[in-house]
mmCIF file with all atom_site columns, C-alpha atoms in Angstrom:
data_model
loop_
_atom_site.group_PDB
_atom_site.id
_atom_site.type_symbol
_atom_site.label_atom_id
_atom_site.label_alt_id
_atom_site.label_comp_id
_atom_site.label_asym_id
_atom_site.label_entity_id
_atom_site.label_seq_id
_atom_site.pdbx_PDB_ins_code
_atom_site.Cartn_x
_atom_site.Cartn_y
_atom_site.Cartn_z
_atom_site.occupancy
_atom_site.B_iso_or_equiv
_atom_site.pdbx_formal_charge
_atom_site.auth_seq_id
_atom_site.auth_comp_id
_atom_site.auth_asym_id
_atom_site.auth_atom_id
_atom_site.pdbx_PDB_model_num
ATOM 1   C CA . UNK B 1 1   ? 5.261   -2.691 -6.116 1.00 72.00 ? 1   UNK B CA 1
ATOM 2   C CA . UNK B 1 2   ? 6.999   0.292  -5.152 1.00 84.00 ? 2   UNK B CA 1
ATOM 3   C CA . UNK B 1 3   ? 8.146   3.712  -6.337 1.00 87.00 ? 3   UNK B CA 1
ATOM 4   C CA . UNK B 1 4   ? 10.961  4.630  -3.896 1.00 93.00 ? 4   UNK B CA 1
ATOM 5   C CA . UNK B 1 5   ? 12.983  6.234  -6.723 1.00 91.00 ? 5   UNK B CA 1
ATOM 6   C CA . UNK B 1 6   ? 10.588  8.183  -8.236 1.00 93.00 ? 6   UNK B CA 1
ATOM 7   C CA . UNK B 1 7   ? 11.041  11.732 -8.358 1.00 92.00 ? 7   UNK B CA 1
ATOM 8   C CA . UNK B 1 8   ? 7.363   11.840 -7.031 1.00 91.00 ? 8   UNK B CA 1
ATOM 9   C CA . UNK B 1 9   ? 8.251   9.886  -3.581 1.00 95.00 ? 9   UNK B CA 1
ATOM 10  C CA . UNK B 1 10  ? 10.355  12.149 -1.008 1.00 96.00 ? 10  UNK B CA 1
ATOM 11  C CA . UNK B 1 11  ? 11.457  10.592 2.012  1.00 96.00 ? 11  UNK B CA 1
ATOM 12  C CA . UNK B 1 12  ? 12.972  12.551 4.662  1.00 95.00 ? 12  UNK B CA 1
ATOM 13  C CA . UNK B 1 13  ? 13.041  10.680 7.949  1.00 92.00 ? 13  UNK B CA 1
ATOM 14  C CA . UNK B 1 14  ? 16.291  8.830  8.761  1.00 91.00 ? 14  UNK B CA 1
ATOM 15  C CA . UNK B 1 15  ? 16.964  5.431  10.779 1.00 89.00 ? 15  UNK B CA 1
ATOM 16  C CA . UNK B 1 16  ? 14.030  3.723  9.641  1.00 89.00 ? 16  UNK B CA 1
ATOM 17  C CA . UNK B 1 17  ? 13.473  -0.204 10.084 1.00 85.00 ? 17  UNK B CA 1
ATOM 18  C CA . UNK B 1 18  ? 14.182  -2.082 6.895  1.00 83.00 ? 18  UNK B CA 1
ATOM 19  C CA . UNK B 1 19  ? 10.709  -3.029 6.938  1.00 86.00 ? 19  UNK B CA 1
ATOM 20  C CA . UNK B 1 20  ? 9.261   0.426  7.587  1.00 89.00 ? 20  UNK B CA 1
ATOM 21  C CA . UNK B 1 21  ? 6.669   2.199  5.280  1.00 94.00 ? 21  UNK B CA 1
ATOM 22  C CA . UNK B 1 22  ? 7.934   4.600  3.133  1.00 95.00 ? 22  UNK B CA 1
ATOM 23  C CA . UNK B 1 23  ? 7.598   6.969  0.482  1.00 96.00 ? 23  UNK B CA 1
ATOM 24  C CA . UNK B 1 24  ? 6.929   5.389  -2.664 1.00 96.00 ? 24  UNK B CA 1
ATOM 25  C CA . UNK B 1 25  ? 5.284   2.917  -0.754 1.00 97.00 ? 25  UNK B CA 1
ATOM 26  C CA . UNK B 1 26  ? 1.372   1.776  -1.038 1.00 96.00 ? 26  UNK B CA 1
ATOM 27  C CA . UNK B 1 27  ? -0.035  3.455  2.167  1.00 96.00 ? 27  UNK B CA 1
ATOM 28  C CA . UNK B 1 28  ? -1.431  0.367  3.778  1.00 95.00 ? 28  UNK B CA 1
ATOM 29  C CA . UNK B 1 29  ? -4.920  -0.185 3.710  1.00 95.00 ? 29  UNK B CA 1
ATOM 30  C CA . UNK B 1 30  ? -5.410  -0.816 7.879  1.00 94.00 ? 30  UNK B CA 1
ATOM 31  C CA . UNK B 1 31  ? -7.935  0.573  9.955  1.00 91.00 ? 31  UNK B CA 1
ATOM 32  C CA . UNK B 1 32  ? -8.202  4.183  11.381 1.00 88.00 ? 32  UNK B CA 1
ATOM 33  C CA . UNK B 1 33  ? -9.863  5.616  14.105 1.00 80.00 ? 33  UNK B CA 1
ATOM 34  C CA . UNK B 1 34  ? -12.857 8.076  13.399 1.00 76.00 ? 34  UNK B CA 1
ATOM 35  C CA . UNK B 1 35  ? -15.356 9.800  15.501 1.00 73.00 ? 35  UNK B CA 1
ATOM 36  C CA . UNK B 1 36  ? -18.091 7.200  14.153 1.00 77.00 ? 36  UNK B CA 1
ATOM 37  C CA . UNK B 1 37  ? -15.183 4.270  14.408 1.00 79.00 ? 37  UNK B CA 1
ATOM 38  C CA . UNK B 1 38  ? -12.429 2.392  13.007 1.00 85.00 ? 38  UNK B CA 1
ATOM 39  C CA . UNK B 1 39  ? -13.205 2.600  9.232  1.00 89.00 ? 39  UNK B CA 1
ATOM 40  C CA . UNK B 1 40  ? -10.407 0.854  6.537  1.00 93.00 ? 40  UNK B CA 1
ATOM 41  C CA . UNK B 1 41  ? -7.770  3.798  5.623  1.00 94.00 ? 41  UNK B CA 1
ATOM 42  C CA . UNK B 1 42  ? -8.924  3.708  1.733  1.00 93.00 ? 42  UNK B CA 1
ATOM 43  C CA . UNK B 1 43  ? -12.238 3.723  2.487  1.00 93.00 ? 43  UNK B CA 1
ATOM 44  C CA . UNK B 1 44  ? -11.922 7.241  4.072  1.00 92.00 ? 44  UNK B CA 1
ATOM 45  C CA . UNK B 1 45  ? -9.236  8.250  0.955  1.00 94.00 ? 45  UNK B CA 1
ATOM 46  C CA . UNK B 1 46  ? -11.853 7.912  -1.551 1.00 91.00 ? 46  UNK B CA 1
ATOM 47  C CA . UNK B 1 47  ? -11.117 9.911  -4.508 1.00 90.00 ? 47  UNK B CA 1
ATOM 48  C CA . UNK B 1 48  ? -9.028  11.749 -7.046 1.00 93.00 ? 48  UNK B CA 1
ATOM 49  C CA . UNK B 1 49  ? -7.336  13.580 -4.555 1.00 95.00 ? 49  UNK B CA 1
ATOM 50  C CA . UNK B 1 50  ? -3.491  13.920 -2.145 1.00 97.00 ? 50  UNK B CA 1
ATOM 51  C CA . UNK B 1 51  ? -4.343  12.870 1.357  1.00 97.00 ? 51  UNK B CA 1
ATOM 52  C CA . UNK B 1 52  ? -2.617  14.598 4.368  1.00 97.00 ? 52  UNK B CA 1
ATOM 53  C CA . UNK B 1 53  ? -2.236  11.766 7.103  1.00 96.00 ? 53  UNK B CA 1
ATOM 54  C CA . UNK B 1 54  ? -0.968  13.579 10.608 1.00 94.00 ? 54  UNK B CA 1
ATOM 55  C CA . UNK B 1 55  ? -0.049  10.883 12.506 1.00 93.00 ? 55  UNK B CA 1
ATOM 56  C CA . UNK B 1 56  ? 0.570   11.371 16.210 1.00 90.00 ? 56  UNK B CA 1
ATOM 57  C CA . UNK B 1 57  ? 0.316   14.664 15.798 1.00 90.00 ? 57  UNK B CA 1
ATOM 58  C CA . UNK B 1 58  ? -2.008  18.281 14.650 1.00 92.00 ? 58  UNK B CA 1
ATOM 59  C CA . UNK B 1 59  ? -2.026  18.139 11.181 1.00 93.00 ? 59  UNK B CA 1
ATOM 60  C CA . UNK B 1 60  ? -0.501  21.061 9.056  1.00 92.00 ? 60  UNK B CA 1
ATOM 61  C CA . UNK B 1 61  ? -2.591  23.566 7.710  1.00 92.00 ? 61  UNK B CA 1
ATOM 62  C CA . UNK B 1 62  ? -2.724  22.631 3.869  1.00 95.00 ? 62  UNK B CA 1
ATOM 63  C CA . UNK B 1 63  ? -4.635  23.897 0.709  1.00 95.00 ? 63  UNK B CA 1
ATOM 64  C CA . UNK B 1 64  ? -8.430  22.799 0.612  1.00 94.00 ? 64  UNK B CA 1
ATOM 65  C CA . UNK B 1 65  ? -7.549  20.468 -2.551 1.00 94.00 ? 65  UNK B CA 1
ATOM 66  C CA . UNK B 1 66  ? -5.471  18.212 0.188  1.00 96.00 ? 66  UNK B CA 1
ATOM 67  C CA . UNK B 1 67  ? -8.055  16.165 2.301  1.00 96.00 ? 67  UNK B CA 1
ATOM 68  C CA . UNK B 1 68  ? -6.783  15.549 5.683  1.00 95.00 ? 68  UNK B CA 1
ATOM 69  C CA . UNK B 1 69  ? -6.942  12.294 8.198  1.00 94.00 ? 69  UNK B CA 1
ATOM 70  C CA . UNK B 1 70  ? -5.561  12.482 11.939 1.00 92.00 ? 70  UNK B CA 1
ATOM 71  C CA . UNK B 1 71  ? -4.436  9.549  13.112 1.00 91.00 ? 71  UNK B CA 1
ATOM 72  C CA . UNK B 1 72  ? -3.684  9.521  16.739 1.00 87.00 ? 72  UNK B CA 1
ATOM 73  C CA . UNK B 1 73  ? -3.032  6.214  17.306 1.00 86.00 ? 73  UNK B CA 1
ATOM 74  C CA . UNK B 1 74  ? -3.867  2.267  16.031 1.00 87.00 ? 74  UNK B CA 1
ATOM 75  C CA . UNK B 1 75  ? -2.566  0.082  13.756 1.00 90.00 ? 75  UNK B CA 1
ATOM 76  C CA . UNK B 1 76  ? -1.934  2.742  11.358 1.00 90.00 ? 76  UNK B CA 1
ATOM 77  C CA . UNK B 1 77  ? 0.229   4.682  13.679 1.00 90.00 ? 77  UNK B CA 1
ATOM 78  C CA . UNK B 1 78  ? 2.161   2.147  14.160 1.00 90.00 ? 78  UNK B CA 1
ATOM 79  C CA . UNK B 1 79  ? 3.138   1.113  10.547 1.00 92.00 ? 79  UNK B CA 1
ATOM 80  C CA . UNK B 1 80  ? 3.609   3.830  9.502  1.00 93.00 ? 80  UNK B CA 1
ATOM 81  C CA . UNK B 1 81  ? 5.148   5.616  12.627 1.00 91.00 ? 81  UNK B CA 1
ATOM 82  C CA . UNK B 1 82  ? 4.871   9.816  13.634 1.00 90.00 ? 82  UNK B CA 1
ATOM 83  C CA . UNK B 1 83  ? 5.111   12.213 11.608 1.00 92.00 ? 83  UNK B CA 1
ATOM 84  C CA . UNK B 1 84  ? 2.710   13.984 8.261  1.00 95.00 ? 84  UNK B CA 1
ATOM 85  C CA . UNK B 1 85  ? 2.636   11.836 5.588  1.00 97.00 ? 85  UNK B CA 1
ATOM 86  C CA . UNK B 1 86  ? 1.122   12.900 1.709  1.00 97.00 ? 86  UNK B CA 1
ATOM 87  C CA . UNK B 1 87  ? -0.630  10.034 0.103  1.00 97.00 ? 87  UNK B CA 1
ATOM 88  C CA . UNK B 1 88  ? -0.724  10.999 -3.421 1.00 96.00 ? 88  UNK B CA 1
ATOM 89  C CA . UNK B 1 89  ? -4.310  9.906  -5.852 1.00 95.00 ? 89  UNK B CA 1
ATOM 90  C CA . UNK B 1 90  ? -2.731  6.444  -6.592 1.00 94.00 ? 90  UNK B CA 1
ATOM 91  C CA . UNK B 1 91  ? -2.433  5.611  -2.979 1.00 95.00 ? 91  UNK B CA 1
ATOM 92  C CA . UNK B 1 92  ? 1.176   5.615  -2.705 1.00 96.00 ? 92  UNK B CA 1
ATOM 93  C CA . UNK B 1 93  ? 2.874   7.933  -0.103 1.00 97.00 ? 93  UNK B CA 1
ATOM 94  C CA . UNK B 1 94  ? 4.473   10.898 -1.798 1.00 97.00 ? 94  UNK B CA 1
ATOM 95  C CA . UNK B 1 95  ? 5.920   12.063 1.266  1.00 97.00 ? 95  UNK B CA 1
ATOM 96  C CA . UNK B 1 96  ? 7.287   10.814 4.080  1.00 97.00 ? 96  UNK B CA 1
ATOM 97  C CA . UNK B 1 97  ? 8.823   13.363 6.758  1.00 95.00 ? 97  UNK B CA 1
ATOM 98  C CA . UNK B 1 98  ? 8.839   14.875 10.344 1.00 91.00 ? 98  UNK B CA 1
ATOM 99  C CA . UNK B 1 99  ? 9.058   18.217 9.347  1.00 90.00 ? 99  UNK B CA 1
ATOM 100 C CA . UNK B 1 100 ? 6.319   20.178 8.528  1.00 87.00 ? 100 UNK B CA 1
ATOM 101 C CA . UNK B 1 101 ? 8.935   22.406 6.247  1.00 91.00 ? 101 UNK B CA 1
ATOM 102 C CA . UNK B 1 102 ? 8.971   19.465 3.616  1.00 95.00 ? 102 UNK B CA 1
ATOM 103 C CA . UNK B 1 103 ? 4.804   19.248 3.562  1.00 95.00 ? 103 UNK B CA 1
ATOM 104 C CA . UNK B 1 104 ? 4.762   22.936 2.128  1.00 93.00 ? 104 UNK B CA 1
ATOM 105 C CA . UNK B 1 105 ? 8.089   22.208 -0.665 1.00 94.00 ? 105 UNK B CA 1
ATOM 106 C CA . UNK B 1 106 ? 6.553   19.235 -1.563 1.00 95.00 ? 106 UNK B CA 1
ATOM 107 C CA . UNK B 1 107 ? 3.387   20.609 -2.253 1.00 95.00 ? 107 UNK B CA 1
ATOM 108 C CA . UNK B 1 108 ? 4.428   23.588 -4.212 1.00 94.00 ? 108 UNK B CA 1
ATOM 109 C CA . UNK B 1 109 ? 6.252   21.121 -6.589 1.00 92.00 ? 109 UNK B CA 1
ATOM 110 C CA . UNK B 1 110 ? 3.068   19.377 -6.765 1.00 91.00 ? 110 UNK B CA 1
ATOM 111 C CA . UNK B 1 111 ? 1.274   22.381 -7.652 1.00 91.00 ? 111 UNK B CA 1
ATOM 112 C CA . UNK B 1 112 ? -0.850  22.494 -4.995 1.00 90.00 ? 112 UNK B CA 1
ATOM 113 C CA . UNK B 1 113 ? -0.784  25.896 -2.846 1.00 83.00 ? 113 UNK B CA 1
ATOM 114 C CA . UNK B 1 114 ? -3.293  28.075 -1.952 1.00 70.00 ? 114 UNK B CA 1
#
C-alpha cells in the first residue's frame, strides 16, 4: 500500500530505480545505526510525530515538533538512497528530495514552522 499520488507525498528526486523508495511509500522498517547500536528504524520513530531522516548527509535545521534521525550509512542508506527524507506520523515518507529548499516548502504546507 502506497500513497504516491497523494497530495501529502512530494517527490522530487529524478532517475530513480523502479524499485526505489519513494514518497508515498512506507519508510521501511530496517535497522539504523545509533550511538548505543543498530536499533529497527520504527522503533526509534515512536510517536505522533514527522520524522526528519538525513541520510548521508547533516540534517537540516527543522522546527522542534520534527524529530530528527542521521543516517550515515547501512541498510537504510541504501534503500532509501542520499538525500533528507520527511516521514510523516503514519510512517509513510512525505517527502522525498535532495534539496534542502523542498524540506522548508513542504513543511510550511504542513504547518509546521517555527
Amino acid at each position: 500500500m502506497h500513497y504516491r499520488d497523494s497530495a501529502l507525498s512530494t517527490e522530487t528526486r529524478e532517475r530513480l530505480a523502479g524499485a526505489a523508495v519513494r514518497a508515498g511509500d512506507r519508510v521501511p522498517d530496517l535497522p539504523c545505526g545509533t550511538e548505543d547500536g543498530p536499533r529497527r528504524l520504527l522503533e526509534l520513530m515512536r510517536g505522533p510525530h514527522f520524522t526528519l531522516l538525513a541520510v548521508d548527509r547533516t540534517p537540516p535545521r527543522v522546527p522542534p515538533a520534527v524529530a530528527t534521525i542521521r543516517v550515515p550509512d547501512g541498510e537504510l542508506a541504501e534503500a532509501l538512497g542520499a538525500g533528507p527524507f520527511l516521514v510523516r506520523p503514519d510512517g509513510h515518507i512525505g517527502l522525498a528530495t535532495q534539496d534542502p529548499a523542498h524540506l522548508d516548502r513542504y513543511l510550511a504546507k504542513a504547518g509546521l514552522t517555527d
